[in-house]
Each structure stands twice: as structure tokens, then as C-alpha cells.
Amino acid sequence: MNIRAIAARALGPVIARKESLNTALPRALQQCQESDRALLQQLCYGTMRFLPRLSCLASQLLKKPFKPQDQDLYALVLLGFYQLLEMRVPTHAAVSETVEAASQLNKEWAKGLLNALLRNLQREQDTLFEKLAEQPEFRYNHPQWMISKLQHNWPENFAEMVEQNNQQPPMTLRVNQQKTSQSDYLQMLQDTGINASATPYSEVGIQLESAVDVSILPGFGYGFVSVQDEAAQLSGALLDLQAGQRVLDACAAPGGKLCHILEHQPDLSHVTAVELEESRAGRIQENLSRLNLSAEVIIADAATNTWWDGLEYDRILLDAPCSAAGVIRRNPDIKHLRQSEDIKVLAELQLAILRNCWQMLKPGGRLVYATCSVFPQENERVIERFTKTQTDACHHPIEANWGIERPFGRQLFPQPQGHDGFYYAVLLKDQN
């Protein structure tokens, strides 16, 4: 089947805000040959990465919007635009293959329209770019609500942040300390012909010069390394894990930080992982199995305590559900799927989970609050609100050479060929 048609069918529900790319793409990948999967992923991720800009162009060239039942055709238009503007596909191939995809979608009638739109973009590109240059959505390639919020929250960091959000992220690994060391694994990579370097902040992080299939990573199947962004790796050290402790990882899927906890301190007495969605909990088990690790995995709502056995934990990692605005590079559909009103709803959920988990922490215990967001409303303001009402909670400033210090916690922004956007705060529970 035509790869553009498969991509359009995958992107239609995402553009209609009915599915995420993480849900739609795996299904699409099963429909094409293995040799075509890299192209399919590039078409889907690239189109979503540049969706705000591509949508601005489409609004100029389309006389009227597509009907709801024709979202796959609209996706095909945007796919065609992406190929012409951002890919090295020969122009004639991009146009002919995209137009032909309409037949595969059983919409032969649209071939003339598609051809005209793609040819018009070619002819009028300079004029269109000049006309749209001052339109924020086109200029920054972000939705207007997100532009306004980022500019308001981070005026000094805004330009670099939106620029990084529009880039492809690097591939970063976490070395399993129980199997090898950072320096030894770097040598293994070098011997394999894979260029890489140590990450600047994580002692177990390695960043690859170019992304590779995990199957060619030395010892991947034996658990020597896992794929994990450097910012996410910082949680291990912040927990200050000690032998014999009971640890809770709330909102644990897909299990990267959970596995890091178990690698970092193998002599913990008990580790509980809580995940709301059963489908996502499967990913936890897959990661534990590959790394030959074990933990108690409970499918439950971390905002309730009905699953809790009443035994307190020495350490809690609360990787709270969030807008994921710090990892847009890895999940470009976030720019389209998230709405401004989501942030307030998420902040209330984060506070509810934090309050619930706090009762499970021993006096003298430590809770690390984390999100992959850059919005203060989901981060430092949640911690501020919590500590104002929770008298036995003490905010513990993080002394580190990464991120920027905030009144509560530390904020990281996505870096050029570096870590993603992330937030951490440490809370200590009064012994009295």
C-alpha cells in the first residue's frame, strides 16, 4: 500500500484530536514493509512537528475546509506540504506519490485538488511565507495559546525553547550500573563504530551522535543500557536511596525511572510501582523483564489510597501526569493535542496525587516530585500550594549544576542536542 496513504490514515484521527500519535502510529507500522517503516515514521512525526506552520499554509490555499469524514485527505495535504518544504524527497515523487495516495483512500475525486494544492504551494511559496511571516503560529510553529503562555512564563528563555521544540531530539542511553560502567560502555560503543559521549549531568548517561536501532546497541538485550533522556535520569540521585528502604514510584509507566531506582540501589527492601492504565502497565513489565528486575506493580489510581496496605515508604517518586510540554521534541503531537484549559485541570490532579501520596511517606522520608513540563502552573506553583497547607512538608532546595533554581525546585529547559525540559522538587517530611 502507498506509504503516504498509510500515514494519512494514521494522522487523520490525531489531527481530529481523537488519538495520539503514540496510539495511531504502531497500528500504521504493522501495515507496511519493514523497509518502509523509517519513512512512515518520518512522515508522521515530521508532519506533526510542523503542523502549526503547515496548517497556516493550508488555510491560505484551501478555499474551504475539509469535511470531518475527510480528515485523512487533509492529513494527505499536510503530508505533501511537509515533503515539499522539509524533506529531501524529489519534488516530482512527493507530488505524484501523495496524489496517488488519494486512490488508496478510495477518494479518487480528490486527486485533482491535491495536485493543485501541491503545485500552488510550489509556485507561491515565497509569497505565502512573506504573507504569514508575522503570524505567531507560523513564525514559531506553535499554537497561539502555548506561545502566549511560554512568553509570559519564560520571556528570557522563550525563543530558544520554541526553537528546540521544533527540532528532533538526540538519542540518550542510561547505563545499568549493575552490568557495566559509563566509561566501559562508551568503549563498547566505540568498538562497535557508534559515536557517543558522556552526558554532562547524569553519571550514567550516554548521548549518541546519531540515533540507532536498539538492536545494534551492545548488550541491549541483556540489560546493559536503556533508552532514557538525561533529564529523566536525574531522579535516581535526587531520591538519595539507601539499602533496606521501601520505595514507591507513583504513576510509574513506562517504567524507566522505576528500573533506574532498582539499578541504582539493588538492596531496597520493597519497591511498589503504581500505574492507572493497564495497557501502560504492560510496558513496565516489559522493561523489568528485559533488565531482569522485579517490583510490585499495582494497577490503581495514585490519587486514591484504596490500593495501599498501610505500610509507609521511606522514599516516594511522584512523576506526575502533566502536559508533557517539556518533551515536545519527542512527542510533537502535544502541540496540537494539548489545550490551554488542560493545564489547570492537570495542576489540580497533580496536587491531589501529591496530597494522597504524602500520607504514605514515613516521617523523615523524602518525596521527589517530577514532571516533564515547563509550565510553572504544573510545577513550582503546585509545590508552593502544597507546602502552604501541609505543615509537616519542608521544601528542600536542590543544589545542582543543571537547570535553573526556582523558589521551589529546579526547572530544566530542552537543550540543543541535550536533555529535554523537566522539573524536579524535593520535599522532606518532618520527623515530628
PDB file of C-alpha atoms in Angstrom, residues 40 43 122 137 172 196 200 234 248 256 275 298 308 320 333 335 345 352 357-358 381 385 410 422 427:
ATOM      1  CA  LEU A  40       6.442   6.237   7.589  1.00  0.00           C
ATOM      2  CA  LEU A  43       6.284  11.416   7.539  1.00  0.00           C
ATOM      3  CA  GLN A 122       5.479  25.309  -5.063  1.00  0.00           C
ATOM      4  CA  GLU A 137       1.626  30.331  14.782  1.00  0.00           C
ATOM      5  CA  THR A 172      20.303   9.154  25.052  1.00  0.00           C
ATOM      6  CA  ALA A 196      28.817   8.751  21.569  1.00  0.00           C
ATOM      7  CA  PRO A 200      27.216  16.385  31.324  1.00  0.00           C
ATOM      8  CA  LEU A 234      18.396  12.792  37.423  1.00  0.00           C
ATOM      9  CA  LEU A 248       7.017   3.943  45.933  1.00  0.00           C
ATOM     10  CA  GLY A 256      12.196   3.943  33.012  1.00  0.00           C
ATOM     11  CA  GLU A 275       0.044   2.859  37.268  1.00  0.00           C
ATOM     12  CA  ILE A 298      -0.228  -2.292  41.038  1.00  0.00           C
ATOM     13  CA  TRP A 308      -2.285   0.946  49.827  1.00  0.00           C
ATOM     14  CA  ALA A 320       3.071  13.383  37.999  1.00  0.00           C
ATOM     15  CA  ASP A 333       1.572  15.984  18.561  1.00  0.00           C
ATOM     16  CA  LYS A 335       1.444  20.990  20.374  1.00  0.00           C
ATOM     17  CA  VAL A 345      -7.091  20.526  35.236  1.00  0.00           C
ATOM     18  CA  ALA A 352      -4.494  15.668  44.553  1.00  0.00           C
ATOM     19  CA  CYS A 357       0.910  10.063  48.401  1.00  0.00           C
ATOM     20  CA  TRP A 358       2.179  12.293  51.213  1.00  0.00           C
ATOM     21  CA  ARG A 381       3.136  26.503  41.944  1.00  0.00           C
ATOM     22  CA  ARG A 385       0.347  25.416  47.165  1.00  0.00           C
ATOM     23  CA  ARG A 410      14.643  23.412  39.698  1.00  0.00           C
ATOM     24  CA  PHE A 422      11.902  18.757  33.046  1.00  0.00           C
ATOM     25  CA  LEU A 427      10.130  17.542  49.844  1.00  0.00           C
TER      26      LEU A 427
END
